[in-house]
Tab-separated table of N, CA and C in Angstrom:
chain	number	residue	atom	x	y	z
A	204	UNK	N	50.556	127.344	-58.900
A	204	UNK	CA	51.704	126.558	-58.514
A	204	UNK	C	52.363	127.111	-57.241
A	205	UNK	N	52.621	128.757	-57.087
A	205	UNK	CA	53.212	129.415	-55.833
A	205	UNK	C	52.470	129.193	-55.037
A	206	UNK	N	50.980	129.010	-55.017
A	206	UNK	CA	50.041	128.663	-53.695
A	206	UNK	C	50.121	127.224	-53.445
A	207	UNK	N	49.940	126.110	-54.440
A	207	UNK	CA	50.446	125.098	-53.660
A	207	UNK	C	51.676	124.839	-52.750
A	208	UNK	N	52.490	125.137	-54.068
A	208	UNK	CA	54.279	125.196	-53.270
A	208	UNK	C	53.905	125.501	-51.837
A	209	UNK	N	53.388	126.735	-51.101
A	209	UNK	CA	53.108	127.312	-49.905
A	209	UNK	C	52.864	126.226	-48.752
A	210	UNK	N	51.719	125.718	-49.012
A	210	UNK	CA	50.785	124.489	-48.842
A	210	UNK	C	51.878	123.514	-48.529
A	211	UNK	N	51.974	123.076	-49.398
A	211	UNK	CA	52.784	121.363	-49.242
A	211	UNK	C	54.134	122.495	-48.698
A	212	UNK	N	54.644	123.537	-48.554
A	212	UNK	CA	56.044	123.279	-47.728
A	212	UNK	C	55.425	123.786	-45.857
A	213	UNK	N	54.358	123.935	-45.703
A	213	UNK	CA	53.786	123.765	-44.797
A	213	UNK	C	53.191	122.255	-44.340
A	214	UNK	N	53.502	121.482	-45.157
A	214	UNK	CA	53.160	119.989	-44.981
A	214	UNK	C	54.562	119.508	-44.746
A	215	UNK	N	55.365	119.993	-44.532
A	215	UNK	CA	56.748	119.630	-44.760
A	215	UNK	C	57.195	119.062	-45.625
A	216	UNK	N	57.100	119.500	-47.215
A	216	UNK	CA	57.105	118.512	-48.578
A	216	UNK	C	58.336	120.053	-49.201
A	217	UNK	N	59.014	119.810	-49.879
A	217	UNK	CA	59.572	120.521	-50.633
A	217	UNK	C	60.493	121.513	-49.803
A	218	UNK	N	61.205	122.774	-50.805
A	218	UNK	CA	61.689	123.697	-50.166
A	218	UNK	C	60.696	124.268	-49.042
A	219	UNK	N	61.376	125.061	-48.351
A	219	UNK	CA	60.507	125.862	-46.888
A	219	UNK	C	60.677	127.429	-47.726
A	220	UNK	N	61.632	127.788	-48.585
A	220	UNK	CA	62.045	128.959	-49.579
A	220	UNK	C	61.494	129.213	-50.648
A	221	UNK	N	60.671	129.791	-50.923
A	221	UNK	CA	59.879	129.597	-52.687
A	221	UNK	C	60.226	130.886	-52.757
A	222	UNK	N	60.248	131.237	-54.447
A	222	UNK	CA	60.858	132.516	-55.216
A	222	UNK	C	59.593	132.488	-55.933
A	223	UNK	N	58.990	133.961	-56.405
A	223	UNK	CA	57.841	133.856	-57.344
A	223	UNK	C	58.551	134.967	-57.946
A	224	UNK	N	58.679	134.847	-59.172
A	224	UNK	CA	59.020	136.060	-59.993
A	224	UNK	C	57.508	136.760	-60.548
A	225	UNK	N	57.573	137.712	-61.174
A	225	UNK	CA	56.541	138.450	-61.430
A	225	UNK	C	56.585	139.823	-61.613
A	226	UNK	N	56.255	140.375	-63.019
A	226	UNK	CA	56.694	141.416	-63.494
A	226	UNK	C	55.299	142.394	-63.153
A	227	UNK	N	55.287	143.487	-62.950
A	227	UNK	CA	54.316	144.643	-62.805
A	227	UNK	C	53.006	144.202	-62.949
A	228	UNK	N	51.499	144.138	-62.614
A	228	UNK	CA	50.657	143.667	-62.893
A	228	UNK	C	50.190	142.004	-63.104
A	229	UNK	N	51.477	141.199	-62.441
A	229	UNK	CA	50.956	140.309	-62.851
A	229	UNK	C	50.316	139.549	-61.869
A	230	UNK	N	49.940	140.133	-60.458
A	230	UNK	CA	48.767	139.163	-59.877
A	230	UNK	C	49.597	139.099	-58.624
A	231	UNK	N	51.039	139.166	-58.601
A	231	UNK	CA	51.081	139.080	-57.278
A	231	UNK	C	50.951	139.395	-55.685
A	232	UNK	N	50.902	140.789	-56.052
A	232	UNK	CA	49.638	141.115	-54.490
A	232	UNK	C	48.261	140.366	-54.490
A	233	UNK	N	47.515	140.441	-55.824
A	233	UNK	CA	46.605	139.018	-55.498
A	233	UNK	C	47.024	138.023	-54.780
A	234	UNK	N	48.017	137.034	-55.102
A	234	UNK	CA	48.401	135.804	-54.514
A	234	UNK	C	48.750	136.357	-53.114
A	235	UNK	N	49.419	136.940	-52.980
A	235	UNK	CA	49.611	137.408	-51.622
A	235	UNK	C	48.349	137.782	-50.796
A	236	UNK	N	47.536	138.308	-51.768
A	236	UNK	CA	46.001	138.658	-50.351
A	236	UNK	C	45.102	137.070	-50.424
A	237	UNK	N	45.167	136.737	-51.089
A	237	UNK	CA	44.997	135.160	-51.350
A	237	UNK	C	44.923	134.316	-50.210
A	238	UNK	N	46.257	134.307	-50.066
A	238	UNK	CA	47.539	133.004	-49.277
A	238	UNK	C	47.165	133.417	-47.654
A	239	UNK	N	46.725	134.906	-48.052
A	239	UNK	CA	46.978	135.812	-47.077
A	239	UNK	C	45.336	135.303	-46.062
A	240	UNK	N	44.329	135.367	-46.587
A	240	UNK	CA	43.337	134.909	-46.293
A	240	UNK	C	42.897	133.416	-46.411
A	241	UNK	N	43.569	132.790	-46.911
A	241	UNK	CA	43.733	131.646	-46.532
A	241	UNK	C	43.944	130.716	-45.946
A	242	UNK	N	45.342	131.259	-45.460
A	242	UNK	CA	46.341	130.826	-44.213
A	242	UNK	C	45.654	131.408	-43.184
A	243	UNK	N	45.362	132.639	-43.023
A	243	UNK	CA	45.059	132.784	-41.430
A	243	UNK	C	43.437	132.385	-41.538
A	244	UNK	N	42.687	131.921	-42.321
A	244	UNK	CA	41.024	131.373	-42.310
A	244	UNK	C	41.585	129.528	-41.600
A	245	UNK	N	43.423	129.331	-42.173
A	245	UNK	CA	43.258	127.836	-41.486
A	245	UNK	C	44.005	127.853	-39.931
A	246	UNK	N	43.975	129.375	-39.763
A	246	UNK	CA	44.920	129.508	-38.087
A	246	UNK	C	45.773	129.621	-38.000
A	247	UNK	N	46.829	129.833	-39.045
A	247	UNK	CA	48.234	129.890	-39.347
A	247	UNK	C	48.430	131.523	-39.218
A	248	UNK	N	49.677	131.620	-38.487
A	248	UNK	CA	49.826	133.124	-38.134
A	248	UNK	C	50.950	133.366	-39.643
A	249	UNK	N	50.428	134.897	-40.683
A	249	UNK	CA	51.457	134.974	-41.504
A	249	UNK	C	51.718	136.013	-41.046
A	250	UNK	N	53.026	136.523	-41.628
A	250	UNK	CA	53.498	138.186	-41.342
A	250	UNK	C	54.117	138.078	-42.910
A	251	UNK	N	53.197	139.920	-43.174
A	251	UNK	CA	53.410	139.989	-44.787
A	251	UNK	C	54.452	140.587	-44.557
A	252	UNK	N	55.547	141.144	-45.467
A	252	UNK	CA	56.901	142.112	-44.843
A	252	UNK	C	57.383	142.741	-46.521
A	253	UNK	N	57.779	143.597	-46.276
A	253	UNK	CA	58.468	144.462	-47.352
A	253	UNK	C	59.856	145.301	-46.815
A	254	UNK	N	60.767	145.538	-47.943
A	254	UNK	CA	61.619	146.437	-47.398
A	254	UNK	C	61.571	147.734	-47.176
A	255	UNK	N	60.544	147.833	-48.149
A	255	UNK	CA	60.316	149.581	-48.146
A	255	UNK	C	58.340	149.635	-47.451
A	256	UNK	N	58.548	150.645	-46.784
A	256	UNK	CA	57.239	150.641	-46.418
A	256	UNK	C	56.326	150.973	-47.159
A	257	UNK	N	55.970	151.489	-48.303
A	257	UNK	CA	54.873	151.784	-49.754
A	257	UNK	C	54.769	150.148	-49.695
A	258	UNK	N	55.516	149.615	-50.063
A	258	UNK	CA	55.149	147.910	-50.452
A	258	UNK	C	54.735	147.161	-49.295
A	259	UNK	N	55.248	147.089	-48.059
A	259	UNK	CA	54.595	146.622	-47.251
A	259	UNK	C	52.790	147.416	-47.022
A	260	UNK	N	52.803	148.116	-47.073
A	260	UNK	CA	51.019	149.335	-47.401
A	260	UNK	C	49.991	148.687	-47.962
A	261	UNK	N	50.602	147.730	-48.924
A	261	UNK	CA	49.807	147.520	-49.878
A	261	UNK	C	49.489	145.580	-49.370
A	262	UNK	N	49.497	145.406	-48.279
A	262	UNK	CA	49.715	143.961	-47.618
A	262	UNK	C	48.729	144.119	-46.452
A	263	UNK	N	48.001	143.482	-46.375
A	263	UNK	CA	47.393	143.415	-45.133
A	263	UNK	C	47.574	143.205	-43.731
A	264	UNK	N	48.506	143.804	-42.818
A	264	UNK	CA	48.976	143.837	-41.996
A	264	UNK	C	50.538	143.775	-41.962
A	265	UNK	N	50.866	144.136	-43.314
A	265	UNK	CA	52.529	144.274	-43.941
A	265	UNK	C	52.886	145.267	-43.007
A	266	UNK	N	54.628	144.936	-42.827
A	266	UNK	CA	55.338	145.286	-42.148
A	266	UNK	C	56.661	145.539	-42.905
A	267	UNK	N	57.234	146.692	-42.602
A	267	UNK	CA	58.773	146.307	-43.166
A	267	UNK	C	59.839	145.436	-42.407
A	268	UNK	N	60.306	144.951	-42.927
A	268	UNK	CA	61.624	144.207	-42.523
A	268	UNK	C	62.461	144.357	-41.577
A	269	UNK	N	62.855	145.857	-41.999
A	269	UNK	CA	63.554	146.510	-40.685
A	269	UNK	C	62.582	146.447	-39.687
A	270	UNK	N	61.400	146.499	-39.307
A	270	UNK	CA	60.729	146.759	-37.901
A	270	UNK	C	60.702	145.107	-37.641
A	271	UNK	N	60.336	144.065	-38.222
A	271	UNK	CA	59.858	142.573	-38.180
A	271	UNK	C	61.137	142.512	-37.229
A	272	UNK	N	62.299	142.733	-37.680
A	272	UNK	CA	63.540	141.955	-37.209
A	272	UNK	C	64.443	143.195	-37.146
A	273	UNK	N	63.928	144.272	-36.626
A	273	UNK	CA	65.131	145.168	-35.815
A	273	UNK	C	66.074	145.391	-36.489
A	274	UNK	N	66.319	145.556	-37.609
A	274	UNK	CA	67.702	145.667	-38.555
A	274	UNK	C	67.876	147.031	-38.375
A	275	UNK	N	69.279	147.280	-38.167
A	275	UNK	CA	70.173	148.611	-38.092
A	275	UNK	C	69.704	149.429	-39.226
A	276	UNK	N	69.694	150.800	-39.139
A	276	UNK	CA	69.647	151.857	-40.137
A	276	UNK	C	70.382	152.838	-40.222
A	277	UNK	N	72.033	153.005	-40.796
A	277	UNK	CA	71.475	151.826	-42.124
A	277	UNK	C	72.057	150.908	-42.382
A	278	UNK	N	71.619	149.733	-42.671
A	278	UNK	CA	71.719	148.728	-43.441
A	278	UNK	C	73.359	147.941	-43.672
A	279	UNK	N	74.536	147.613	-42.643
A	279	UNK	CA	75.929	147.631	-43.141
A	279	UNK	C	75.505	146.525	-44.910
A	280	UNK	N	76.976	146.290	-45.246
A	280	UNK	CA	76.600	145.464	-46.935
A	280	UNK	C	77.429	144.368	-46.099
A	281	UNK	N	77.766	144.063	-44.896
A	281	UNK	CA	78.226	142.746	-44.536
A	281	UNK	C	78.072	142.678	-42.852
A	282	UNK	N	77.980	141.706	-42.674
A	282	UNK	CA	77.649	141.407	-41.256
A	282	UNK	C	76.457	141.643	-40.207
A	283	UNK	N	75.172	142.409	-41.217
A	283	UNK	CA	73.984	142.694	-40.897
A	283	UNK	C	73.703	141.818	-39.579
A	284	UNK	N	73.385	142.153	-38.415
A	284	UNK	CA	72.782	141.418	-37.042
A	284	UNK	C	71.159	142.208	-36.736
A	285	UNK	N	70.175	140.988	-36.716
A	285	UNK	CA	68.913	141.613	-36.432
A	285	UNK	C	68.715	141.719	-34.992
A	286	UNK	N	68.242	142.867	-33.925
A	286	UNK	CA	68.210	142.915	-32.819
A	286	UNK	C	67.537	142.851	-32.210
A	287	UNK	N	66.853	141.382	-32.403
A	287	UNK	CA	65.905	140.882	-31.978
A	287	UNK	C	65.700	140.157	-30.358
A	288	UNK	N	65.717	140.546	-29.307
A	288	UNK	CA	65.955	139.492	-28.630
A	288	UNK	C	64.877	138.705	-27.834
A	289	UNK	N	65.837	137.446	-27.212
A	289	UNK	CA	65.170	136.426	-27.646
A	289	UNK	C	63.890	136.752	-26.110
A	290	UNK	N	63.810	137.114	-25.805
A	290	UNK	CA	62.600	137.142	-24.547
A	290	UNK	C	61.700	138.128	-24.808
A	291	UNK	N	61.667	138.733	-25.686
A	291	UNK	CA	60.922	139.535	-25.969
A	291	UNK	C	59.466	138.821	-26.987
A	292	UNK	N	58.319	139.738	-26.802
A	292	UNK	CA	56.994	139.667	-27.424
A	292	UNK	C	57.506	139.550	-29.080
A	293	UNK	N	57.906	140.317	-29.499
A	293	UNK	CA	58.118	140.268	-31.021
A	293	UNK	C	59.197	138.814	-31.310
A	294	UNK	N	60.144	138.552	-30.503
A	294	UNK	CA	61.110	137.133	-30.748
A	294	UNK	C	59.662	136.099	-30.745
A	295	UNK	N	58.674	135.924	-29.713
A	295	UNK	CA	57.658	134.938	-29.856
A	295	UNK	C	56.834	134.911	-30.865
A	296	UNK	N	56.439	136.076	-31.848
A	296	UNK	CA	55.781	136.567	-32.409
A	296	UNK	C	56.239	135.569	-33.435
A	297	UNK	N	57.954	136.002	-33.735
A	297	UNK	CA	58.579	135.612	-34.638
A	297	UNK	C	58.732	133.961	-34.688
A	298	UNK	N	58.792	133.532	-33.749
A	298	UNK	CA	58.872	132.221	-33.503
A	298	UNK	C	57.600	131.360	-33.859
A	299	UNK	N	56.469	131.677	-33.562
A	299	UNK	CA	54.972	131.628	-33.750
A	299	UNK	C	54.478	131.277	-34.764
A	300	UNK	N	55.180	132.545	-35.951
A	300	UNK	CA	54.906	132.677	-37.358
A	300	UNK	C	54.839	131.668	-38.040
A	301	UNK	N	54.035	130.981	-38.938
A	301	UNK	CA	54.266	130.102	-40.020
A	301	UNK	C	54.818	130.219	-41.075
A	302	UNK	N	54.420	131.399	-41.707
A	302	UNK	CA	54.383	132.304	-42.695
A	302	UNK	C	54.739	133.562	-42.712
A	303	UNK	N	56.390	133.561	-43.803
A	303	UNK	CA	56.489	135.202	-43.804
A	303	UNK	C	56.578	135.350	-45.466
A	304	UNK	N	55.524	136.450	-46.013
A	304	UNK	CA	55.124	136.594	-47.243
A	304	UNK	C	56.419	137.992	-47.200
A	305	UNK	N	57.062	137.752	-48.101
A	305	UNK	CA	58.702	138.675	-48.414
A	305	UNK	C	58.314	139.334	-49.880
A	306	UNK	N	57.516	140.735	-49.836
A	306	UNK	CA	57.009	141.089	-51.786
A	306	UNK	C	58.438	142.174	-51.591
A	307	UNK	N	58.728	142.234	-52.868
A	307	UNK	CA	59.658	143.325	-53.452
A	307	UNK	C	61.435	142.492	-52.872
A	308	UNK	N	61.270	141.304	-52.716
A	308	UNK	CA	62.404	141.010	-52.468
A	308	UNK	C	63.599	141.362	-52.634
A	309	UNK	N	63.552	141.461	-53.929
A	309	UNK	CA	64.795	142.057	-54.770
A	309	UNK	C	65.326	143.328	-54.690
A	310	UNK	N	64.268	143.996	-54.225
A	310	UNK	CA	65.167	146.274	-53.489
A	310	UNK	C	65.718	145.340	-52.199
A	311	UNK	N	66.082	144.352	-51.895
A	311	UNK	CA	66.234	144.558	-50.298
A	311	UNK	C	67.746	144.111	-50.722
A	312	UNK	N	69.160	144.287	-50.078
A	312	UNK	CA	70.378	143.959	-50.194
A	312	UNK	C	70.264	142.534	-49.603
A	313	UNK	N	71.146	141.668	-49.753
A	313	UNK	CA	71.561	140.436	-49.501
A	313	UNK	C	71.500	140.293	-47.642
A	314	UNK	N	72.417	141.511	-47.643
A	314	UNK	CA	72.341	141.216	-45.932
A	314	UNK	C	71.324	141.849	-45.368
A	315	UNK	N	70.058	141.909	-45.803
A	315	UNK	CA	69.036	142.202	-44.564
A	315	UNK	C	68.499	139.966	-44.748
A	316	UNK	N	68.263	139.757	-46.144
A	316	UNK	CA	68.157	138.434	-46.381
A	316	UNK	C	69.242	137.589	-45.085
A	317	UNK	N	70.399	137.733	-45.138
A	317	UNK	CA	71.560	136.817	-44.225
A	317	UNK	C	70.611	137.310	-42.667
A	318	UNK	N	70.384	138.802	-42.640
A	318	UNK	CA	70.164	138.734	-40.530
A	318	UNK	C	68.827	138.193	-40.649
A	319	UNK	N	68.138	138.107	-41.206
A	319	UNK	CA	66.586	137.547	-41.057
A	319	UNK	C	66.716	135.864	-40.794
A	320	UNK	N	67.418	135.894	-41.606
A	320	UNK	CA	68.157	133.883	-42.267
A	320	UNK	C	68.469	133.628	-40.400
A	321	UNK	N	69.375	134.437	-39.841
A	321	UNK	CA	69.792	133.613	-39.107
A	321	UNK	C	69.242	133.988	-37.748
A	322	UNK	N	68.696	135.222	-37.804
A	322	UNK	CA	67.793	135.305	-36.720
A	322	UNK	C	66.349	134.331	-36.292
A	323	UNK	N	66.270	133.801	-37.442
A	323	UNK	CA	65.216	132.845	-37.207
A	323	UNK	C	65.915	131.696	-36.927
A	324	UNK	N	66.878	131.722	-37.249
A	324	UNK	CA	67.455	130.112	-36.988
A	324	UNK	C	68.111	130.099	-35.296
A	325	UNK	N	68.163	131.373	-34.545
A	325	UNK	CA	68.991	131.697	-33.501
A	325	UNK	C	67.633	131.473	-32.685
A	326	UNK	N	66.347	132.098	-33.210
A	326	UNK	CA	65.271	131.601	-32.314
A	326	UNK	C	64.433	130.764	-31.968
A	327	UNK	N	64.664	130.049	-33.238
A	327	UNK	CA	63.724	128.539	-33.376
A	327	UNK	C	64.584	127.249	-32.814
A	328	UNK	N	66.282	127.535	-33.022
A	328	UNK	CA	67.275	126.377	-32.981
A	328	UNK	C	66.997	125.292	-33.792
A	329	UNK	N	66.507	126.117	-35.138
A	329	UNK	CA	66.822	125.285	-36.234
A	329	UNK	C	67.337	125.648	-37.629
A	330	UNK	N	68.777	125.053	-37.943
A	330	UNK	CA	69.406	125.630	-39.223
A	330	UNK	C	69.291	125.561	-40.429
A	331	UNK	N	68.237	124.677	-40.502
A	331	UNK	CA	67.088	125.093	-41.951
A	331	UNK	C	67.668	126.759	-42.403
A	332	UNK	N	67.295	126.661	-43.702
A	332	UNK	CA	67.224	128.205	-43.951
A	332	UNK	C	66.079	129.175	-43.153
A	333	UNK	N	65.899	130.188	-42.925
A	333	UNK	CA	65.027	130.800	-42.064
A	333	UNK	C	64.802	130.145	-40.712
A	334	UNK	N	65.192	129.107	-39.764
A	334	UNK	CA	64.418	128.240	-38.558
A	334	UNK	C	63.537	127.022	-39.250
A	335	UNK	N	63.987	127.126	-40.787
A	335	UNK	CA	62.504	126.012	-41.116
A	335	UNK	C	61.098	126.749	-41.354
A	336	UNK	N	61.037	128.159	-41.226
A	336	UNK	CA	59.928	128.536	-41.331
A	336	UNK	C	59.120	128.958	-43.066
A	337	UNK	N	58.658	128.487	-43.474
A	337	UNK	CA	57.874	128.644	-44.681
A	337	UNK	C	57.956	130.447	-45.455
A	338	UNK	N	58.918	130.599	-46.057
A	338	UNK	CA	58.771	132.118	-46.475
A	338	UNK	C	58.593	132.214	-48.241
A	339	UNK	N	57.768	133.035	-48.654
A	339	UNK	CA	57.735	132.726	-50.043
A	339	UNK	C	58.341	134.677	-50.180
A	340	UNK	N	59.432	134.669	-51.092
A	340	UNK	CA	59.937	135.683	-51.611
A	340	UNK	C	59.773	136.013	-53.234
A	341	UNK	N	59.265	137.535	-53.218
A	341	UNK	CA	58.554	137.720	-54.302
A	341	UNK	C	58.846	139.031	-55.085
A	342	UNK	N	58.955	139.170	-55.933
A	342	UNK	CA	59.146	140.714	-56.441
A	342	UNK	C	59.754	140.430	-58.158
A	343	UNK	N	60.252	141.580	-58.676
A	343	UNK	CA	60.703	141.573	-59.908
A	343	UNK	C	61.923	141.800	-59.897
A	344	UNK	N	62.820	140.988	-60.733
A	344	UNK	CA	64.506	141.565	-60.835
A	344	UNK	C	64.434	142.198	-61.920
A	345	UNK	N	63.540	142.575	-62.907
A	345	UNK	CA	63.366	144.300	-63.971
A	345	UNK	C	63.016	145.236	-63.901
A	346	UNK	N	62.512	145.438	-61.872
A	346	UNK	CA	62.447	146.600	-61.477
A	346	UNK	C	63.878	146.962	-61.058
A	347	UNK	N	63.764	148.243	-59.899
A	347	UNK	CA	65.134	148.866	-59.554
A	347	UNK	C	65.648	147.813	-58.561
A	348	UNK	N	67.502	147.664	-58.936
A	348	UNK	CA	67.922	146.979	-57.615
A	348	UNK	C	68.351	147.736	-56.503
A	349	UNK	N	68.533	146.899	-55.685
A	349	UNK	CA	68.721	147.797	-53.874
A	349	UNK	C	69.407	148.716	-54.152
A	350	UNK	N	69.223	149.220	-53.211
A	350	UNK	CA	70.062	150.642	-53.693
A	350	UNK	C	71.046	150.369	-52.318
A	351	UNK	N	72.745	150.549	-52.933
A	351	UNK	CA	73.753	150.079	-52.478
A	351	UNK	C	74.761	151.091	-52.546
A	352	UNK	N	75.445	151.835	-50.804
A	352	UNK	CA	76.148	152.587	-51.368
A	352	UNK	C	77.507	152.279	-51.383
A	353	UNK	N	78.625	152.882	-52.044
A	353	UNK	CA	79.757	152.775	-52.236
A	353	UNK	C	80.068	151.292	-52.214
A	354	UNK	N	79.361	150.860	-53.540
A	354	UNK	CA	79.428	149.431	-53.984
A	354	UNK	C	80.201	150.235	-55.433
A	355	UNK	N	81.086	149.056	-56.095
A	355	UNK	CA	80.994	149.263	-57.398
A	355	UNK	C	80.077	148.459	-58.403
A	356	UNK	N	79.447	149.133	-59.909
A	356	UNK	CA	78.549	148.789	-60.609
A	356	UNK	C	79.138	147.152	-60.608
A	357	UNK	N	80.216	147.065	-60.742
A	357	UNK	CA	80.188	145.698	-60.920
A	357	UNK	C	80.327	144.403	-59.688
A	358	UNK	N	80.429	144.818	-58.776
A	358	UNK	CA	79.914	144.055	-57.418
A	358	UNK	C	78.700	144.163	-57.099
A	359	UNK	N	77.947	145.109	-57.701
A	359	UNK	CA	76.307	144.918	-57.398
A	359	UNK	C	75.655	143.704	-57.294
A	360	UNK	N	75.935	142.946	-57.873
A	360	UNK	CA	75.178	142.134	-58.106
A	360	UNK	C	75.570	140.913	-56.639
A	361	UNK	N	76.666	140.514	-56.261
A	361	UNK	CA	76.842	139.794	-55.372
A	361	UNK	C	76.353	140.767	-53.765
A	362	UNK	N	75.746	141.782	-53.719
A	362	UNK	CA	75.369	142.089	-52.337
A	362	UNK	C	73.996	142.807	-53.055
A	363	UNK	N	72.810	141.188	-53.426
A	363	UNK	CA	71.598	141.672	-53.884
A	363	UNK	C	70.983	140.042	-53.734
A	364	UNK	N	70.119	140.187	-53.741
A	364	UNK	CA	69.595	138.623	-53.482
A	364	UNK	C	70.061	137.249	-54.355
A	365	UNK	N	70.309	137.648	-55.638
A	365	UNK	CA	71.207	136.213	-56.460
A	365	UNK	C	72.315	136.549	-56.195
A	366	UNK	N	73.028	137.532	-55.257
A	366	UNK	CA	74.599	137.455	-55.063
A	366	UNK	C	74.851	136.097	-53.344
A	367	UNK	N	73.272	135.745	-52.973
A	367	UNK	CA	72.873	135.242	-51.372
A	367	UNK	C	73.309	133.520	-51.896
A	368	UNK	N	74.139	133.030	-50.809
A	368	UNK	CA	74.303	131.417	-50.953
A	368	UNK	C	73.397	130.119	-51.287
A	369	UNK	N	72.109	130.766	-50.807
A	369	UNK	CA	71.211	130.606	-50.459
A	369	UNK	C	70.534	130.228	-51.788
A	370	UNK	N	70.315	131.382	-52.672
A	370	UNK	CA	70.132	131.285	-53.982
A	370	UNK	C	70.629	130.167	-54.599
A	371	UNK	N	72.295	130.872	-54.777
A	371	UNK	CA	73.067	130.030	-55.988
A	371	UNK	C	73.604	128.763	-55.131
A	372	UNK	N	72.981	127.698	-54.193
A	372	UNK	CA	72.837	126.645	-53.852
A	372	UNK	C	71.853	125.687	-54.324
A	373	UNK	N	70.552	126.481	-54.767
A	373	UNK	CA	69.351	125.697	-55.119
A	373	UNK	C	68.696	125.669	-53.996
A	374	UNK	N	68.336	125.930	-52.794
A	374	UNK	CA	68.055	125.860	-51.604
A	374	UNK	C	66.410	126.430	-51.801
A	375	UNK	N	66.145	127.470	-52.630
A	375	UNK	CA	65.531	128.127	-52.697
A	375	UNK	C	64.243	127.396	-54.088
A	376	UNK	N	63.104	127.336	-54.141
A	376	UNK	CA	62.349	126.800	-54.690
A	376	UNK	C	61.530	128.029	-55.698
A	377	UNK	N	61.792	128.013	-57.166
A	377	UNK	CA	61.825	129.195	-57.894
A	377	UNK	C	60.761	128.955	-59.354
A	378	UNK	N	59.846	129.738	-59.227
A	378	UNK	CA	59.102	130.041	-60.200
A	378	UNK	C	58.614	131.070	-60.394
């Protein structure tokens, strides 16, 4: 179902945002080397991305997040800006992309999600979520969450990916 979803929102059918949940072992770096050889066997440029670099390792030409889109280190919990700019090889790169495969979604805080969101939309000039660009986000919310400092336990949850507008809009296409 996550590989079609992919497909048809590359046909322009459905969300451009898909969520795959998936607990330890259950196949999803498969689907990801999959999609992964798939997409670029039909010419489609993907970029795999992780927040932490062990998870991006395990991706075939995975990248972390912070390098994809220049994000500050470290990390503010509001107002995140990716420093990407726009004449540069990596802004075209980014622009180019069809496909950005997002595993371990859930370690990443909300605002690396917001500067990615709108850095694509600052380079494509389109306010789709991401520029319109096809991203499937993936990981487990029963592993560890981001690690957030001088948050309290009970605001955690709104500066983590279901705390993102984005989410709790429906915007996002979830299985």
């Amino acid at each position: 179902e996550v590989f079609n979803a992919v497909v048809e929102s590359l046909n322009g059918e459905g969300s451009n945002v898909i969520w795959m949940d998936g607990c330890a072992g259950s196949g999803k770096t498969y689907l990801y080397t999959t999609l992964l050889a798939y997409l670029r066997s039909e010419s489609l440029l993907v970029l795999p991305l992780a927040f932490f670099g062990i998870a991006a390792l395990l991706l075939p030409g995975g990248r972390t997040v912070h390098s994809r889109f220049k994000l500050p280190v470290p990390l503010p919990l509001h107002d995140a800006v990716a420093q990407v700019h726009p004449a540069t090889t990596l802004a075209e790169l980014l622009r180019r992309t069809d496909v950005f495969l997002w595993d371990e979604a859930p370690t990443a805080p909300r605002a690396a999600f917001e500067a990615a969101d709108r850095c694509l939309q600052d380079l494509t000039g389109n306010s789709a979520p991401f520029g319109g660009k096809t991203v499937l986000l993936g990981g487990d919310f029963r592993q560890i969450p981001p690690v957030l400092r001088r948050v309290d336990n009970d605001a955690v949850r709104e500066h983590t990916l279901k705390g993102w507008e984005r989410w709790q809009s429906g915007a996002i296409r979830k299985f």
